[in-house]
XYZ file of C-alpha atoms in Angstrom:
733
model
C 13.996 48.549 -67.995
C 14.083 52.203 -66.889
C 11.235 53.074 -64.538
C 8.874 55.583 -65.729
C 9.230 59.271 -64.426
C 7.320 59.605 -61.655
C 5.674 63.190 -63.603
C 4.366 61.340 -66.687
C 0.772 62.061 -66.862
C -1.282 59.021 -66.427
C -4.173 57.924 -68.584
C -7.155 59.909 -67.720
C -9.430 56.220 -67.680
C -7.033 55.265 -64.584
C -8.114 55.529 -61.058
C -5.512 57.109 -60.483
C -5.301 59.535 -63.394
C -9.535 59.840 -63.082
C -8.333 61.397 -59.394
C -5.586 63.877 -61.160
C -7.715 65.291 -63.198
C -10.628 65.920 -60.457
C -8.116 67.524 -58.498
C -6.918 69.494 -61.412
C -10.486 70.665 -62.599
C -11.444 71.416 -58.174
C -8.552 73.430 -58.075
C -9.165 75.394 -61.063
C -12.529 75.928 -60.046
C -11.656 77.005 -56.883
C -9.332 79.691 -58.811
C -11.666 80.610 -60.647
C -14.272 81.248 -58.196
C -11.810 83.166 -56.177
C -11.293 85.548 -59.649
C -14.802 85.670 -59.717
C -15.215 87.122 -56.237
C -12.196 89.827 -56.956
C -13.646 91.190 -59.806
C -17.058 91.291 -57.853
C -15.603 93.233 -55.184
C -13.971 95.550 -57.824
C -16.883 96.281 -59.988
C -18.908 97.334 -56.762
C -15.745 99.545 -55.754
C -16.366 101.184 -59.271
C -20.032 101.076 -58.896
C -19.942 102.454 -55.485
C -17.981 105.166 -56.193
C -19.845 106.246 -59.663
C -23.111 106.446 -57.594
C -21.521 108.529 -54.780
C -19.066 110.077 -56.213
C -20.954 113.748 -56.116
C -21.301 113.394 -52.297
C -18.072 111.531 -51.459
C -15.672 112.940 -53.458
C -16.189 116.748 -52.198
C -16.543 115.161 -48.821
C -12.916 113.305 -48.905
C -11.429 116.696 -50.303
C -12.916 118.387 -47.134
C -12.221 115.748 -45.116
C -8.431 115.535 -46.272
C -7.651 119.196 -45.991
C -9.011 119.553 -42.822
C -6.439 116.039 -41.298
C -3.246 117.806 -43.152
C -4.205 120.909 -42.050
C -4.891 119.490 -38.560
C -1.862 117.145 -38.681
C 0.650 119.870 -39.354
C -0.528 121.584 -36.493
C -0.823 119.052 -34.114
C 1.955 116.623 -35.169
C 5.757 117.309 -33.867
C 8.743 115.545 -34.502
C 10.212 113.167 -31.796
C 13.898 112.768 -31.447
C 15.824 109.595 -29.815
C 18.725 109.786 -28.174
C 20.777 106.714 -26.773
C 23.792 105.669 -25.235
C 25.869 101.890 -25.618
C 26.973 99.856 -22.243
C 28.484 96.826 -22.301
C 27.471 94.575 -19.215
C 29.681 91.417 -19.463
C 27.222 88.254 -17.979
C 31.317 86.646 -16.874
C 32.835 89.153 -14.745
C 36.317 89.803 -15.855
C 39.215 88.604 -13.546
C 42.920 89.099 -12.766
C 43.860 85.972 -11.896
C 41.062 83.860 -10.034
C 38.185 83.331 -12.331
C 34.226 84.157 -10.665
C 32.142 80.905 -10.953
C 29.437 82.819 -11.310
C 28.008 82.781 -15.095
C 24.414 83.932 -15.430
C 22.245 86.176 -17.063
C 20.302 87.097 -14.231
C 22.925 89.723 -13.726
C 22.603 91.241 -16.852
C 18.946 91.276 -16.435
C 19.137 92.843 -13.176
C 21.171 95.668 -14.296
C 18.887 96.695 -17.115
C 15.781 97.207 -14.796
C 18.179 99.118 -12.252
C 17.907 101.862 -14.945
C 14.507 102.257 -14.098
C 14.713 102.313 -10.073
C 13.264 105.552 -8.641
C 16.920 105.687 -7.070
C 18.620 106.022 -10.082
C 15.933 107.792 -11.718
C 15.905 110.464 -9.127
C 19.292 111.642 -8.538
C 19.085 111.918 -12.483
C 16.024 113.510 -12.430
C 17.833 116.329 -10.382
C 20.664 117.062 -12.910
C 18.289 117.195 -15.809
C 15.980 119.992 -14.156
C 19.325 122.152 -13.669
C 19.506 121.656 -17.360
C 15.919 121.758 -18.231
C 13.824 123.678 -15.336
C 10.965 123.364 -17.674
C 10.681 119.175 -16.907
C 9.210 120.274 -13.474
C 5.950 121.471 -14.866
C 5.297 117.552 -15.624
C 2.336 115.789 -13.833
C 5.027 113.001 -12.650
C 8.829 113.738 -13.524
C 9.798 110.659 -11.913
C 7.267 108.316 -13.746
C 8.010 110.593 -17.309
C 11.540 109.393 -17.332
C 10.787 105.177 -15.971
C 8.007 105.074 -18.608
C 10.535 106.808 -21.363
C 13.555 104.965 -20.589
C 14.609 101.965 -22.075
C 17.359 99.534 -21.623
C 17.648 96.254 -23.680
C 20.296 93.814 -25.306
C 21.724 94.129 -28.583
C 20.370 90.788 -29.921
C 22.480 87.840 -28.261
C 25.591 90.271 -27.452
C 26.388 91.670 -24.319
C 25.763 95.187 -25.881
C 22.821 97.590 -23.847
C 21.307 100.421 -25.551
C 19.794 102.729 -23.358
C 17.467 104.923 -24.992
C 14.808 107.758 -24.572
C 12.557 109.592 -27.004
C 11.411 113.564 -26.563
C 10.537 116.464 -28.898
C 13.426 118.111 -27.584
C 16.559 116.430 -28.711
C 18.805 118.470 -26.384
C 16.472 117.181 -23.927
C 16.555 113.759 -24.532
C 20.017 113.790 -25.219
C 20.732 114.870 -21.496
C 18.112 112.405 -19.545
C 20.171 109.210 -21.014
C 23.660 110.611 -19.868
C 22.190 111.887 -16.531
C 20.511 108.057 -16.245
C 23.666 106.139 -17.484
C 25.907 108.333 -15.433
C 23.733 108.084 -12.125
C 23.664 104.023 -12.892
C 27.440 103.679 -13.665
C 27.853 105.710 -10.328
C 25.526 103.604 -8.535
C 26.961 100.378 -9.977
C 30.744 101.285 -9.248
C 29.949 102.584 -5.553
C 28.110 100.114 -4.479
C 30.476 97.131 -5.529
C 33.572 99.091 -4.188
C 32.064 99.848 -0.718
C 30.459 96.385 -0.039
C 34.112 94.523 -1.563
C 35.578 96.861 1.181
C 33.550 96.171 4.062
C 33.812 92.413 3.217
C 37.529 92.244 3.192
C 37.914 94.282 6.439
C 35.530 91.820 8.340
C 37.528 88.447 6.788
C 40.767 90.431 8.232
C 38.958 89.969 11.477
C 38.143 86.872 11.436
C 41.429 85.734 10.269
C 42.856 87.457 13.369
C 40.704 85.422 15.458
C 41.466 82.226 14.319
C 45.222 82.770 14.353
C 44.767 82.892 17.786
C 42.684 80.319 18.258
C 44.987 77.643 16.185
C 48.300 78.695 17.980
C 46.534 77.486 20.789
C 45.134 74.777 19.080
C 48.661 73.433 17.919
C 49.843 73.995 21.511
C 47.548 71.741 22.513
C 48.165 68.838 19.984
C 52.193 69.187 20.772
C 51.250 68.692 24.454
C 49.140 65.166 23.476
C 52.304 63.872 21.393
C 54.581 63.548 24.337
C 52.745 61.085 25.500
C 50.904 59.560 22.544
C 51.430 56.567 21.016
C 51.390 57.122 17.001
C 49.943 55.516 14.626
C 51.089 55.773 10.995
C 48.632 52.796 9.433
C 45.647 54.119 8.203
C 41.970 53.254 7.712
C 41.451 54.172 4.181
C 37.657 53.810 4.280
C 36.932 55.261 7.676
C 39.470 58.044 7.046
C 37.684 58.956 3.116
C 34.296 58.891 5.103
C 35.742 61.264 7.448
C 37.136 63.391 4.662
C 33.880 63.560 2.761
C 32.120 65.296 5.332
C 35.210 67.582 6.401
C 35.242 68.843 3.381
C 31.760 69.702 3.059
C 31.856 71.124 6.854
C 35.182 73.439 6.043
C 33.381 74.636 2.381
C 29.912 75.076 4.792
C 32.236 77.220 7.304
C 34.024 79.322 5.012
C 30.694 80.236 3.448
C 29.499 81.173 6.463
C 31.812 82.980 7.372
C 31.758 85.048 3.674
C 28.135 85.624 4.122
C 28.307 86.749 7.526
C 30.988 89.058 6.133
C 28.843 90.551 3.890
C 25.817 90.364 6.381
C 28.246 92.891 8.772
C 29.330 94.783 5.629
C 25.662 95.718 4.464
C 24.783 96.351 8.422
C 27.616 98.719 8.690
C 26.413 100.295 5.560
C 23.076 100.962 6.502
C 24.327 102.162 9.958
C 26.618 104.483 8.913
C 25.041 105.753 5.699
C 23.951 109.434 5.402
C 20.582 109.087 5.184
C 20.166 112.512 4.839
C 17.870 113.606 1.250
C 20.416 116.078 -0.965
C 18.068 119.132 -1.721
C 18.323 118.089 -5.539
C 16.709 114.921 -4.606
C 13.879 116.430 -2.376
C 13.053 118.724 -5.048
C 12.901 116.486 -7.575
C 10.854 114.263 -5.216
C 8.554 117.622 -4.808
C 8.000 117.869 -8.395
C 6.270 114.609 -8.788
C 4.190 114.715 -6.105
C 0.669 114.729 -7.613
C -0.762 116.988 -4.910
C 1.599 119.622 -5.366
C 1.279 119.497 -9.235
C -2.543 119.675 -8.990
C -1.908 123.087 -6.564
C 0.216 124.693 -9.368
C -1.712 123.739 -12.048
C -4.276 125.569 -10.162
C -2.423 128.944 -9.244
C -1.549 128.691 -12.879
C -5.010 129.015 -13.946
C -5.723 131.753 -11.164
C -3.130 134.040 -12.553
C -4.221 133.792 -15.798
C -7.958 134.298 -14.268
C -6.261 137.567 -13.032
C -4.771 138.773 -16.215
C -7.905 138.331 -18.060
C -9.737 140.488 -15.246
C -6.928 142.741 -15.180
C -6.905 143.346 -18.947
C -10.905 143.811 -19.538
C -11.515 146.006 -16.200
C -10.659 149.822 -15.699
C -10.196 150.212 -12.245
C -9.337 146.659 -11.321
C -8.383 147.461 -7.641
C -11.801 148.646 -7.135
C -13.531 145.931 -8.652
C -14.867 143.008 -6.067
C -14.573 140.421 -8.437
C -10.999 141.089 -9.348
C -10.845 141.331 -5.521
C -12.123 137.936 -4.812
C -10.140 136.426 -7.699
C -6.762 138.097 -6.086
C -7.815 136.691 -2.660
C -8.319 133.170 -3.934
C -4.519 133.303 -5.565
C -3.188 134.257 -2.826
C -5.017 131.740 -0.676
C -3.340 128.994 -3.453
C -0.117 130.654 -3.356
C 0.267 130.356 0.772
C -1.076 126.681 0.336
C 1.938 125.610 -1.710
C 4.774 127.676 0.661
C 3.286 125.614 3.384
C 2.743 122.349 1.395
C 6.421 122.838 0.602
C 7.138 123.385 4.215
C 5.375 120.416 5.017
C 7.698 118.658 2.452
C 10.744 119.405 3.984
C 10.013 116.924 6.564
C 7.701 115.121 5.351
C 9.481 113.895 2.057
C 12.366 113.156 4.111
C 10.343 110.825 6.644
C 8.970 109.057 3.638
C 11.815 108.938 1.538
C 14.142 107.433 4.385
C 11.059 105.117 5.704
C 10.980 103.948 2.021
C 15.205 102.880 2.011
C 14.969 101.876 5.327
C 12.141 99.209 4.027
C 14.096 98.262 1.259
C 17.045 97.766 3.099
C 15.657 95.869 5.891
C 13.915 93.322 3.260
C 17.564 92.654 1.765
C 18.989 92.522 5.620
C 16.160 89.651 6.206
C 16.996 87.760 3.120
C 20.774 87.622 3.913
C 19.811 86.580 7.237
C 17.526 83.729 6.111
C 20.640 82.637 3.686
C 22.682 82.612 7.265
C 20.207 80.491 9.355
C 19.992 77.870 6.578
C 23.830 77.799 6.251
C 23.728 77.432 10.224
C 22.230 74.486 9.620
C 23.669 72.874 7.228
C 26.903 73.307 9.117
C 25.608 72.037 12.689
C 24.453 68.834 10.826
C 27.698 68.106 9.400
C 29.119 68.723 12.460
C 26.587 66.214 13.855
C 27.817 63.829 11.356
C 31.492 64.381 11.548
C 31.143 63.480 15.564
C 29.442 60.461 15.148
C 31.944 59.256 12.919
C 34.820 60.508 15.273
C 33.415 58.242 17.556
C 32.716 55.269 15.443
C 36.410 55.445 14.282
C 38.152 56.422 17.134
C 38.367 52.727 19.046
C 39.980 52.652 22.196
C 41.492 49.380 22.603
C 44.666 48.022 24.918
C 47.139 49.620 22.882
C 45.516 52.910 22.671
C 45.992 54.880 25.632
C 43.187 58.094 26.569
C 46.251 60.529 25.526
C 46.533 58.652 21.883
C 42.378 59.309 21.495
C 42.837 62.852 22.794
C 45.541 63.435 20.452
C 44.141 61.586 17.181
C 40.794 63.899 17.551
C 42.657 67.021 18.334
C 45.114 66.812 15.216
C 41.825 66.422 12.925
C 40.714 68.968 14.321
C 43.331 71.158 13.901
C 43.671 70.347 9.757
C 39.788 71.186 9.914
C 40.380 74.772 11.210
C 43.663 75.054 9.668
C 41.482 74.576 5.998
C 39.246 76.871 7.051
C 41.639 79.534 8.044
C 43.304 78.818 4.607
C 40.328 78.828 2.933
C 39.418 82.402 4.597
C 42.912 83.933 3.137
C 42.342 82.669 0.082
C 38.857 84.453 -0.081
C 40.865 87.865 1.276
C 43.816 87.559 -1.726
C 40.892 86.781 -3.835
C 38.616 89.596 -3.184
C 42.282 92.256 -3.074
C 43.172 90.944 -6.214
C 40.275 91.274 -8.552
C 39.454 94.630 -6.995
C 42.090 96.075 -9.799
C 40.137 93.682 -12.605
C 38.308 95.756 -15.446
C 34.975 96.809 -14.575
C 31.785 94.039 -15.802
C 30.009 97.632 -16.675
C 31.657 99.646 -19.262
C 30.593 102.954 -21.203
C 31.001 102.048 -24.909
C 29.289 105.205 -26.893
C 27.808 108.381 -25.214
C 24.585 110.096 -25.273
C 24.988 112.720 -28.074
C 22.391 114.667 -29.322
C 20.236 113.374 -32.080
C 20.137 114.889 -35.254
C 17.546 113.451 -37.372
C 13.641 112.537 -36.337
C 12.486 109.512 -35.601
C 9.194 110.309 -37.372
C 8.575 112.562 -40.025
C 5.899 114.999 -40.257
C 5.506 114.773 -43.800
C 4.955 111.248 -43.796
C 2.426 111.187 -40.516
C 0.496 114.051 -42.454
C 0.346 112.095 -46.002
C -0.728 109.319 -44.003
C -3.724 111.561 -42.089
C -4.784 112.876 -45.456
C -4.906 109.992 -47.353
C -6.592 107.768 -44.138
C -9.496 111.004 -44.023
C -10.010 110.834 -48.208
C -10.899 106.878 -48.006
C -12.910 107.302 -45.078
C -15.932 108.492 -47.144
C -15.074 106.535 -50.055
C -14.751 102.934 -47.801
C -18.186 104.118 -45.984
C -19.639 104.479 -49.614
C -18.257 101.011 -50.356
C -19.334 98.995 -46.912
C -23.272 100.964 -47.796
C -22.968 99.363 -51.265
C -21.865 96.351 -50.015
C -25.243 95.981 -47.485
C -26.962 97.150 -50.141
C -25.976 94.506 -52.318
C -27.156 96.263 -55.575
C -27.052 94.214 -59.124
C -23.703 95.176 -60.816
C -22.445 93.151 -62.941
C -23.693 89.489 -64.018
C -21.864 87.402 -62.441
C -24.152 88.851 -58.961
C -26.706 86.780 -60.755
C -25.128 84.304 -61.799
C -23.791 83.668 -57.992
C -27.728 83.214 -56.849
C -28.269 80.698 -59.374
C -30.044 82.541 -61.836
C -29.529 82.790 -65.644
C -28.791 86.006 -67.277
C -30.975 85.773 -70.695
C -29.665 89.109 -71.979
C -27.594 92.143 -71.059
C -29.281 95.753 -72.701
C -27.306 98.697 -73.261
C -27.958 101.580 -71.157
C -31.363 103.050 -72.583
C -31.313 106.146 -74.699
C -32.514 109.507 -73.907
C -35.257 109.512 -76.497
C -37.695 106.830 -76.589
C -37.009 104.104 -78.802
C -40.493 103.546 -80.494
C -41.019 107.226 -81.714
C -37.732 106.863 -83.141
C -36.486 110.087 -82.877
C -32.931 111.071 -82.245
C -30.762 113.587 -82.356
C -26.988 113.640 -84.430
C -25.039 110.496 -85.218
C -24.259 109.837 -81.162
C -27.673 109.501 -80.468
C -28.279 107.435 -83.344
C -25.528 104.953 -82.912
C -26.619 104.703 -78.755
C -30.408 103.792 -80.399
C -29.172 101.644 -82.749
C -27.243 100.316 -79.660
C -29.921 99.790 -76.858
C -32.302 98.241 -80.446
C -29.151 95.524 -81.225
C -29.143 94.365 -77.480
C -32.953 93.851 -77.436
C -32.922 92.153 -80.818
C -30.256 90.027 -79.051
C -32.911 89.096 -76.401
C -34.982 87.952 -78.859
C -33.418 85.595 -80.676
C -32.324 84.006 -77.195
C -35.974 83.738 -76.686
C -36.883 82.469 -79.701
C -34.179 80.022 -80.305
C -33.263 78.836 -76.532
C -34.387 75.911 -75.618
C -35.694 76.625 -72.344
C -38.057 79.727 -74.299
C -38.494 78.194 -77.578
C -42.222 78.363 -78.451
C -43.324 80.085 -75.624
C -46.132 82.601 -77.180
C -47.257 84.523 -74.149
C -44.116 85.762 -71.930
C -44.050 88.412 -68.989
C -41.622 90.771 -68.353
C -41.331 91.817 -64.645
C -39.001 93.324 -62.061
C -38.626 94.170 -58.246
C -39.937 97.597 -57.642
C -40.102 100.326 -60.119
C -37.732 102.317 -61.889
C -35.685 99.308 -63.259
C -36.654 99.805 -66.700
C -39.325 97.080 -67.013
C -41.508 99.017 -69.452
C -38.794 100.106 -71.966
C -37.433 96.596 -72.043
C -41.036 95.107 -72.740
C -41.694 97.492 -75.226
C -38.447 97.254 -77.472
C -38.761 93.214 -77.159
C -42.612 93.441 -78.322
C -41.265 95.863 -81.233
C -38.103 92.885 -82.189
C -40.247 90.319 -81.886
C -42.846 91.804 -84.435
C -39.974 92.626 -86.693
C -38.683 89.090 -86.334
C -41.538 87.009 -86.837
C -43.620 89.336 -89.250
C -46.467 88.228 -87.763
C -49.128 89.830 -84.940
C -47.583 90.497 -81.881
C -49.671 92.201 -78.911
C -47.828 94.223 -76.114
C -50.174 93.741 -72.867
C -49.557 96.979 -70.297
C -50.617 95.744 -66.738
C -48.940 98.152 -64.846
C -52.138 99.798 -63.380
C -50.821 102.017 -61.015
C -48.388 103.679 -62.996
C -49.245 103.141 -66.899
C -46.365 104.782 -69.227
C -46.732 102.822 -72.428
C -49.476 104.994 -74.079
C -47.142 108.088 -73.472
C -44.051 106.272 -74.949
C -45.105 105.720 -78.293
C -47.928 108.913 -78.138
C -51.202 107.022 -77.891
C -54.005 109.560 -77.154
C -56.401 107.133 -76.058
C -56.888 105.933 -72.642
C -59.159 102.918 -72.634
C -57.561 99.308 -71.578
C -57.962 96.716 -69.916
C -59.931 97.860 -66.789
C -61.765 99.740 -69.183
C -62.704 95.862 -70.379
C -63.168 94.344 -66.714
C -65.085 97.559 -65.679
C -66.676 99.175 -68.239
C -67.493 96.613 -70.513
C -65.765 97.723 -73.362
C -64.361 94.972 -76.486
C -61.470 94.021 -77.093
C -61.625 95.409 -80.337
C -62.086 98.616 -78.855
C -59.333 98.820 -76.772
C -56.556 97.465 -79.424
C -54.517 100.284 -80.445
C -53.231 99.025 -84.099
C -50.319 100.036 -86.313
C -47.855 101.277 -82.953
C -45.662 99.230 -85.644
C -45.755 97.183 -88.366
C -47.255 93.578 -87.076
C -47.335 95.313 -83.295
C -50.617 95.896 -81.561
C -50.459 97.563 -78.045
C -53.609 97.402 -75.443
C -53.428 99.651 -72.919
C -53.976 99.497 -69.057
C -56.761 101.991 -69.222
C -58.517 104.008 -66.720
C -57.260 104.006 -63.391
C -59.376 102.044 -60.608
C -58.462 102.232 -56.826
C -59.715 98.692 -56.068
C -57.952 96.780 -58.327
C -58.271 93.540 -55.922
C -62.038 94.111 -56.724
C -61.758 94.521 -60.377
C -59.379 91.714 -61.005
C -60.604 88.104 -61.051
C -58.416 85.063 -62.152
C -61.798 84.059 -64.914
C -61.604 87.601 -66.423
C -57.433 87.520 -66.855
C -58.012 83.577 -68.299
C -60.290 84.803 -70.485
C -58.479 87.635 -72.145
C -55.146 85.953 -72.356
C -57.078 82.484 -74.135
C -58.797 84.839 -76.558
C -55.351 87.192 -77.783
C -53.217 83.767 -77.967
C -55.542 82.962 -81.076
C -55.023 86.078 -82.559
C -50.749 87.030 -82.089
C -48.096 85.242 -82.073
C -46.055 86.290 -79.555
C -48.236 88.472 -76.827
C -45.700 90.349 -74.368
C -47.201 91.816 -70.968
C -45.383 94.652 -68.971
C -47.007 93.790 -65.466
C -46.033 95.972 -62.281
C -43.326 95.632 -59.909
C -43.708 91.962 -58.132
C -42.886 93.356 -54.684
C -44.969 96.529 -54.573
C -47.989 95.161 -56.168
C -49.961 91.832 -55.684
C -51.550 92.252 -59.166
C -48.378 91.143 -60.926
C -48.289 87.640 -60.403
C -52.019 87.756 -61.264
C -51.100 88.011 -64.894
C -47.600 86.303 -64.621
C -49.153 82.863 -63.576
C -50.789 82.946 -66.993
C -47.540 83.326 -68.985
C -45.450 80.501 -70.390
C -42.237 82.103 -69.292
C -41.578 84.924 -67.219
C -38.684 87.871 -67.573
C -36.996 89.746 -64.214
C -36.032 93.047 -65.126
C -32.975 93.999 -63.155
C -31.415 97.597 -63.503
C -27.283 97.804 -63.341
C -26.251 99.631 -60.350
C -29.939 99.953 -58.952
C -31.671 96.623 -58.563
C -30.846 94.744 -55.593
C -29.619 91.385 -55.367
C -32.456 90.321 -52.598
C -35.160 91.880 -54.473
C -34.685 89.672 -57.620
C -34.288 87.066 -55.789
C -37.275 87.595 -53.754
C -39.019 88.135 -57.035
C -37.116 84.340 -58.395
C -39.369 82.853 -55.275
C -42.366 84.258 -55.173
C -43.104 83.899 -59.474
C -41.818 79.816 -58.607
C -44.272 79.535 -55.885
C -46.932 80.912 -58.292
C -45.793 78.879 -60.979
C -44.911 81.633 -63.522
C -41.977 80.270 -64.788
C -39.064 82.480 -64.253
C -36.766 81.454 -67.051
C -34.253 84.328 -65.935
C -32.966 87.911 -65.659
C -32.874 90.567 -68.334
C -30.119 92.894 -66.626
C -30.637 96.775 -68.156
C -28.821 99.662 -67.929
C -25.469 97.992 -69.217
C -22.918 101.077 -69.998
C -22.395 101.220 -73.641
C -18.813 101.038 -72.592
C -19.128 97.964 -70.605
C -21.325 96.470 -73.456
C -18.921 97.502 -76.539
C -15.822 95.620 -74.026
C -18.124 92.811 -73.927
C -19.868 92.172 -77.025
C -18.311 94.234 -79.318
C -19.446 96.864 -81.747
C -20.227 95.585 -84.906
C -21.406 98.833 -87.646
C -21.604 98.667 -91.242
C -19.394 100.106 -93.261
C -19.877 102.750 -95.817
C -19.555 102.290 -98.999
């Protein structure tokens, strides 16, 4: 029987199938959440630009133009010149392969390009062609920071680069640094090898005399010695190993002493005199000298300005003082140059001597370690000889002396042969190919590294986007309600979306043209949709008294409550009451065109009856009670019993009562009426209301037991409303 494929769907009622189904559902929910979050950000971006474009767009254009002009005059193209060298890890050889095989040599060479010795010599060559480089604050540091030497991948190729706005100067710096480095590396190696060979030859001459004497002694001792041809292999092996170590140590010590002597000779015979070009480069790199030069340039500029402004500069006191200061600065610079001729040479010599002394100290410590090893091996060898040489009855003193001298002769001959081999090695490898070779010389770069147009475009885009980004950040912090998803994210139900309010009041029915009529129709249809939702939804069906609230003023609460009352009256064909309780900013009377000002407050304060304040025939089946005459002490006028009695009375007369309450956050009396309602609607205006305020209204209504059933999002653009819900118009027939 064949196995079932692993990717075959499992039954949904099985544990594994249920687990897979739950995983898919969770992943889908997570993906949908990410999509909603992205849509919210895009909506917020679009809404923020629509809200602030009259400010942000002109400001963005101004900043973009300023950034483009500034970049045009400040950005300069840079050019990078480079040369390519090959630095081999393993030194090339003619006949004798060297044991050194390390990247440490390559890394050391890479650092040599930026050493002061190389850079100062290269700077002198550069300054001959480009005198303006002397005006830099620290020319040596300028080259050290700009020059770079790096390996190309895992190869032995090294690229040396330098970047400057002047392509000719970039090429000159790279070429001078490379040439100076090549001369330094070649001269240093050749001088050291020649000195080591000379010293090793002197050592060979001395050892030849010693070997001749030692051979004569062995010959004399052999005449009276009894030579035993049998050899003790164990003792001979022990002596041989110690002797080999000693021979190798002796040779290394001899070579090290020769190298030390070569370096000491180079130090003592080296010309410590600094060349004029090097001294000039050191002077130009002096911070004090550069500062004095800058002050002199400023003094010259000041003199030129005074000379151009004054009619007779020579008779002016200010001009004479400025000229005196300029002459004093020039004299100070001249004296500084003279002192630097002496002090600079001394400082350079001291610095060079310190470096050389550090190198000599390191070599001496290495020699001391080798001498310690040599002495230790000699003592071991002497002990082994004492154990090995046994004077018996058939061995006389001449025989013992012969054996000791014979071994000493072999040891000295081995050392002599090793030294002569080393000399031959050095002489032969002098003709080996160079370890460092120039592959590609520096050439003048033709193309700039950075296009000024690219930098200008980036600067313009950044400047143009800065105000737009600030606007987006501001709106993000404000957290305005730009979409229904913002509300749903706070666990609030959106019971309806209302199209943008028409230009003319919906209750008056006034309008001009087909466009205004379509806008009015779209607004009324969105309210009718809200009306049907409230009547048919399980949460609001049967609710008689509906309070329409908002967080702050300007959120369209009054228009929504008025049109909702009209829609309910048309829908149920039963009496509907619109009760205005926004006592601080009443607007229902103006909307419906009522001249009467009596209302709720007149009932509570003036003793006016309910029938006297009811305005009938505002619309078929719709009555209106206005807020009434304004009163300053609302807290003292509004009592719970009066409000409760009023609402209980109108409940008996009307099928629906719509209460237009004041803003909840701005007026404390809002909850006095909302708490008696069967359901409360929170009105939020798209792009205006803040989400935090909507949440605060929900919390306050919940604490007052006002039963907030959801949020009505009004101010939805007509285009967005039609996109979301369609536009189903009548067909002309």
